[in-house]
GROMACS .gro file of C-alpha atoms in nm:
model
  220
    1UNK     CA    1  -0.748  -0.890  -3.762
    2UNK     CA    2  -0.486  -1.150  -3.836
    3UNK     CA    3  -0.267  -1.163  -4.177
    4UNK     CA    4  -0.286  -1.526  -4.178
    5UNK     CA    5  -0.523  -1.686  -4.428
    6UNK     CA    6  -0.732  -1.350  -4.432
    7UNK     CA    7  -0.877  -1.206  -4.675
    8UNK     CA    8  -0.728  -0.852  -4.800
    9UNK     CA    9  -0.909  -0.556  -4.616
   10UNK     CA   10  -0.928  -0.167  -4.696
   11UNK     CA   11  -0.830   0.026  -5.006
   12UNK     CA   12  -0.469   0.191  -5.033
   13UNK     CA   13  -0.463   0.277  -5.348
   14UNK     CA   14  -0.551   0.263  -5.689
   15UNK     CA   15  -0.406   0.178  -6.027
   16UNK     CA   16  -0.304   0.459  -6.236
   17UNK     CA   17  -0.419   0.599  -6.616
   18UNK     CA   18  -0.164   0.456  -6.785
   19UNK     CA   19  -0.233   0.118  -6.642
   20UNK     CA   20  -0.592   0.199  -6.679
   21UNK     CA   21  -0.546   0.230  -7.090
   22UNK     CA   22  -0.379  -0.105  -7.113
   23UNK     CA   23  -0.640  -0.292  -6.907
   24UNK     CA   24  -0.940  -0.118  -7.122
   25UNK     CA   25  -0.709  -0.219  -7.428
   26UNK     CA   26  -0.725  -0.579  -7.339
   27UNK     CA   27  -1.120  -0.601  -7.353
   28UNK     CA   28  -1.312  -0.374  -7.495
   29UNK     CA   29  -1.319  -0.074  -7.216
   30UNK     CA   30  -1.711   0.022  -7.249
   31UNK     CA   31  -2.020   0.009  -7.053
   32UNK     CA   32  -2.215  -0.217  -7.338
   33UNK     CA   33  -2.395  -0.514  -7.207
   34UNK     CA   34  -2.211  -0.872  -7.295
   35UNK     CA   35  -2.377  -1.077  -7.548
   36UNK     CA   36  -2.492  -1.420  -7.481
   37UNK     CA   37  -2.485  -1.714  -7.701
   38UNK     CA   38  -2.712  -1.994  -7.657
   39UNK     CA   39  -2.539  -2.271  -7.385
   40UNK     CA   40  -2.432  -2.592  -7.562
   41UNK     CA   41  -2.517  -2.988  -7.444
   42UNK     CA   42  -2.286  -3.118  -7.271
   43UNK     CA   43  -1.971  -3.256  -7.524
   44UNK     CA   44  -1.809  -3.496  -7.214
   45UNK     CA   45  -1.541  -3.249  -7.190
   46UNK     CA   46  -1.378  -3.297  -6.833
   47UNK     CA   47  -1.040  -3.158  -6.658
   48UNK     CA   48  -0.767  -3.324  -6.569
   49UNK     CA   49  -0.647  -3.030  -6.350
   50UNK     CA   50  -0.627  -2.619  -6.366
   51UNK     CA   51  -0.290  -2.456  -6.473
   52UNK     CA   52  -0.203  -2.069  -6.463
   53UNK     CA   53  -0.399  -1.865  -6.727
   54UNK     CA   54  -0.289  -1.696  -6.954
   55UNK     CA   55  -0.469  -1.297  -6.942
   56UNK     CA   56  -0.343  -1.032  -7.215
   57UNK     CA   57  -0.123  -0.738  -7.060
   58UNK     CA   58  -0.126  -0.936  -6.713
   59UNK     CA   59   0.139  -1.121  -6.581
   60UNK     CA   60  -0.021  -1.452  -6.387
   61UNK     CA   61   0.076  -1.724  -6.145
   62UNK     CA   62  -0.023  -1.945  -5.892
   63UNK     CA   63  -0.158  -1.754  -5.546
   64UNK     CA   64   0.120  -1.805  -5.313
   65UNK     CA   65   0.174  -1.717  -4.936
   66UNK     CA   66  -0.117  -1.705  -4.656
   67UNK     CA   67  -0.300  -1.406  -4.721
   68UNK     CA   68  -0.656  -1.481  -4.920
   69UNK     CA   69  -0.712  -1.261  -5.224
   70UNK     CA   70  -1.076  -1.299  -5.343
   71UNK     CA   71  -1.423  -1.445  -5.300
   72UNK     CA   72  -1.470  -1.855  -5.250
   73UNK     CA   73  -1.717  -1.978  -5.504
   74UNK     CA   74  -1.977  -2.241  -5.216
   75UNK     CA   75  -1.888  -2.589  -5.280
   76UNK     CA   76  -2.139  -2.745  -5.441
   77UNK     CA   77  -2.167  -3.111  -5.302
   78UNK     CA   78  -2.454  -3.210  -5.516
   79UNK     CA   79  -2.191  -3.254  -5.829
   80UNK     CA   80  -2.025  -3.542  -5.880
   81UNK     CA   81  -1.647  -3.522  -5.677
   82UNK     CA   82  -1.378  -3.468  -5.922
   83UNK     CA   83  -1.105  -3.762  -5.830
   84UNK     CA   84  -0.780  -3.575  -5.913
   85UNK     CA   85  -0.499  -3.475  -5.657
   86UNK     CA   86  -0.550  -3.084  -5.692
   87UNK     CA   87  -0.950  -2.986  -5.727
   88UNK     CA   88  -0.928  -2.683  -5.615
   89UNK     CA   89  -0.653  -2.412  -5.751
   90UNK     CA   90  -0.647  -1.996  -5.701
   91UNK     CA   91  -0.442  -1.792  -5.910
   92UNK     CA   92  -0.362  -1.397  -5.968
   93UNK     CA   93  -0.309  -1.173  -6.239
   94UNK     CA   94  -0.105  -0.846  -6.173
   95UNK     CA   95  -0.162  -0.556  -6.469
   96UNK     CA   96   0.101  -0.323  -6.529
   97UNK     CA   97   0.040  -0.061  -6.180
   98UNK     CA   98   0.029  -0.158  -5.853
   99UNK     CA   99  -0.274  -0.217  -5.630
  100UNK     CA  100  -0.178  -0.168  -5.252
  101UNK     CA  101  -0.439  -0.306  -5.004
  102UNK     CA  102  -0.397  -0.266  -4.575
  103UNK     CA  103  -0.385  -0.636  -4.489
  104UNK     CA  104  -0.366  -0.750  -4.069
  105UNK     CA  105  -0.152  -0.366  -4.045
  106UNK     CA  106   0.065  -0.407  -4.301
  107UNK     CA  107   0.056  -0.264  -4.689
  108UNK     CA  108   0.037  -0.541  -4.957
  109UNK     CA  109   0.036  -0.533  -5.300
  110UNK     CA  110  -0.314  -0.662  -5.444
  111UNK     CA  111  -0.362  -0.866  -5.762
  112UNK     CA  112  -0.562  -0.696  -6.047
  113UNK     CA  113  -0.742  -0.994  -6.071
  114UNK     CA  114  -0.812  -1.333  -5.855
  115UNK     CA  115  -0.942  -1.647  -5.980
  116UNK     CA  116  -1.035  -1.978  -5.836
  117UNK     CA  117  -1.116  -2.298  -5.994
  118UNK     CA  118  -1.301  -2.578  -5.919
  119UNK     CA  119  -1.337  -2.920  -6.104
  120UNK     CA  120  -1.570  -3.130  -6.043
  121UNK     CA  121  -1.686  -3.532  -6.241
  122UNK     CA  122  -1.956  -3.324  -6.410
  123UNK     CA  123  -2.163  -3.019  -6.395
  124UNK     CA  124  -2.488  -3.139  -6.554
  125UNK     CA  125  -2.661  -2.801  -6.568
  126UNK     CA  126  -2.413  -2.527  -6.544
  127UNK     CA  127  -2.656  -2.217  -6.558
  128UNK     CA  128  -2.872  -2.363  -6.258
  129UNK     CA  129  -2.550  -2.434  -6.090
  130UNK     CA  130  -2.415  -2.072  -6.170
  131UNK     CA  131  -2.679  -1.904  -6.038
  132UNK     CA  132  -2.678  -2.174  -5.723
  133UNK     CA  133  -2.311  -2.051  -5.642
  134UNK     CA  134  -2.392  -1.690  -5.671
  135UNK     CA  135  -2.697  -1.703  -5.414
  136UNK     CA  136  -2.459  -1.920  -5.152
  137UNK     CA  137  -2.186  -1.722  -5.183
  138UNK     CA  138  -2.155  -1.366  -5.337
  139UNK     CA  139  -2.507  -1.271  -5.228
  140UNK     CA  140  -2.474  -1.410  -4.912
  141UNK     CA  141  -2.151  -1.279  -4.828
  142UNK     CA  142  -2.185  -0.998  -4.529
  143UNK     CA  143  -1.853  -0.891  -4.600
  144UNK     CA  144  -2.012  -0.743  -4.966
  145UNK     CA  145  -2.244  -0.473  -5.037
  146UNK     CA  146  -2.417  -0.510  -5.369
  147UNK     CA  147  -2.445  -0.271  -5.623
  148UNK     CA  148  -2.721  -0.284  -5.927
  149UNK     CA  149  -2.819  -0.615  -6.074
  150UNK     CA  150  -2.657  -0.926  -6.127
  151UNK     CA  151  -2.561  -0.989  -6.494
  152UNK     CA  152  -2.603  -1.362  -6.670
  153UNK     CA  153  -2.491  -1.472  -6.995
  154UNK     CA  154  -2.425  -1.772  -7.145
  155UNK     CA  155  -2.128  -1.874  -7.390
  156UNK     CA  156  -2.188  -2.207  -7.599
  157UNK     CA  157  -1.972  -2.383  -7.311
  158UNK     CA  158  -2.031  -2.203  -6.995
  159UNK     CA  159  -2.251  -1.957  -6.768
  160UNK     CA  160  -2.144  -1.631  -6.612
  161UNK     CA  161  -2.299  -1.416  -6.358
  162UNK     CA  162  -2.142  -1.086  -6.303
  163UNK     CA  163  -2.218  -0.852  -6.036
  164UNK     CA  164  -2.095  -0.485  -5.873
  165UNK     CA  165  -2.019  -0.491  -5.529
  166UNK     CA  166  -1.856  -0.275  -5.241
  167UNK     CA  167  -1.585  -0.449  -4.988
  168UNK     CA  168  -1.456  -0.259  -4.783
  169UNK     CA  169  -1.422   0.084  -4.901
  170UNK     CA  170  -1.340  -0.051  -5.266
  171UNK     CA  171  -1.548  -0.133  -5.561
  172UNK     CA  172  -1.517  -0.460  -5.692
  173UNK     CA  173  -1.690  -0.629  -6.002
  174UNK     CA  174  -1.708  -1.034  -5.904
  175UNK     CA  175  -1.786  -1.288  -6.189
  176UNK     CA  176  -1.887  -1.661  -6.074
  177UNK     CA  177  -1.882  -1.935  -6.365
  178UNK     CA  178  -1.983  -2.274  -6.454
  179UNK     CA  179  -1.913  -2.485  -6.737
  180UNK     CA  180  -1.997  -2.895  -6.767
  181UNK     CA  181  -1.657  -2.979  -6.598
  182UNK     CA  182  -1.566  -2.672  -6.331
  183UNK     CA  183  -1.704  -2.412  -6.166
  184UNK     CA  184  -1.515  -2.070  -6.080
  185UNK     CA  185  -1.523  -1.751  -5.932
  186UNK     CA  186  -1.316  -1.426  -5.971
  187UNK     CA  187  -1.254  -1.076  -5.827
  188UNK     CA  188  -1.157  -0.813  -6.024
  189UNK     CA  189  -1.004  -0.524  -5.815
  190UNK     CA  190  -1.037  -0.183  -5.918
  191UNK     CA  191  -0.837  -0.019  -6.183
  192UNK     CA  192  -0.848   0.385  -6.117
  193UNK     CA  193  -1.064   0.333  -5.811
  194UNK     CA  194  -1.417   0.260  -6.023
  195UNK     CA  195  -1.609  -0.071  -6.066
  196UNK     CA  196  -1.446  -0.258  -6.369
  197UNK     CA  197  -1.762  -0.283  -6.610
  198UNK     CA  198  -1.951  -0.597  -6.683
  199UNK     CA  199  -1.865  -0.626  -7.019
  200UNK     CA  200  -1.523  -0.580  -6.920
  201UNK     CA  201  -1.530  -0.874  -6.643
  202UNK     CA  202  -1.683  -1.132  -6.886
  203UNK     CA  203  -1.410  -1.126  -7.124
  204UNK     CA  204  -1.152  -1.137  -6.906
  205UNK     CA  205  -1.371  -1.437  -6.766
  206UNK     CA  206  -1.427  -1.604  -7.106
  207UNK     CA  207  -0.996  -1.531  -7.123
  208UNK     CA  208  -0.918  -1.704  -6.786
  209UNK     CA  209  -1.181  -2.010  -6.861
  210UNK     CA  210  -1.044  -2.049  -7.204
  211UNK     CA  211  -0.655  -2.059  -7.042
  212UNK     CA  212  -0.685  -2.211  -6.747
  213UNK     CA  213  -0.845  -2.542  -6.789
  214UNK     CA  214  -0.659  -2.881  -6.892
  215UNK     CA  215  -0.846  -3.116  -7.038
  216UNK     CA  216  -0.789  -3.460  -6.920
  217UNK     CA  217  -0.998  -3.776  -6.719
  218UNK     CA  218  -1.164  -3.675  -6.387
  219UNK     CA  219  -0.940  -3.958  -6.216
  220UNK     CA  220  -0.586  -3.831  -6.315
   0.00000   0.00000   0.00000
């Protein structure tokens, strides 16, 4: 297959112990199950725009070049259109090993993580929506084999579904989100060559939804 506006394909390598310990140290490291808090009404909160998050021991940044790193949350074009310039934003996070993926036959190096945000005017019920993105796009998605049960939990701001998977020959763990302003989705590639746990994957979530939002009117 092409390079060009692909996604990454096949599993080069994986991240190393070292590497491994610093990620774990960042969140937790353990199999537990994420709490959930009850979801909150909606305060009126909206984005202006989505800026580069901020992930501890990760280095981040905007996704740059043609090759597509991640899963595309479905557009949901019941919500109300958000009227800014930039709606739509992906961004990486690189830990402190490299990830090396076979991409259109050639080796490239693989963010740890891969994030996209959407804003939209509103989100009036982000756990129905949550669960609305995962069905139309990570379940649906041929390209993914699914492994064990989806996860949901709710934060007083925001709902997260978190789910296993296989692309490829790689385990992946894949978090979609939704709070009353934006909706998300990120890939977490796989430190040591293992699934990253759930628990794991929704606090780097709660990280990159608590970092990379800007708070502003709908319309700037």
């Amino acid at each position: 297959m092409s390079s060009e506006g692909a996604y990454v394909r096949g599993w080069k390598g994986a991240v190393g112990a070292a590497g491994m310990a610093l990620l774990l140290a960042g969140c937790g490291g353990d199999a537990s199950k994420p709490e959930s808090e009850l979801l909150g009404k909606d305060t009126g909160i909206r984005y202006a725009k989505s800026q580069v998050p901020t992930v501890r021991n990760m280095t981040c940044d905007r996704k740059r070049g043609s090759v597509r790193y991640g899963l595309n949350a479905h557009k949901d074009e019941s919500l109300p259109e958000h009227k800014g310039e930039k709606d739509s934003e992906d961004y990486v996070c690189y830990g402190p090993d490299r990830i090396s993926l076979a991409a259109g036959g050639r080796t490239v190096t693989a963010p740890h993580i891969a994030a996209e945000y959407d804003l939209y005017g509103a989100v009036p019920d982000p756990l129905k929506t949550v669960k609305s993105v995962y069905s139309e796009s990570l379940a649906e998605d041929d390209e993914r084999t699914l492994v064990g049960e989806a996860e949901t939990v709710t934060t007083k701001t925001a709902a997260i579904t978190c789910q296993k998977n296989v692309f490829e020959t790689f385990p992946m763990t894949t978090c979609l989100w939704a709070n009353h302003g934006a909706v998300g989705a990120v890939d977490f590639y796989p430190p040591a060559g293992r699934h990253p746990e759930i628990a794991e994957a929704v606090a780097r979530t709660k990280e990159l939804i608590a970092t990379g939002l800007v708070e502003g009117s709908v319309n700037s």
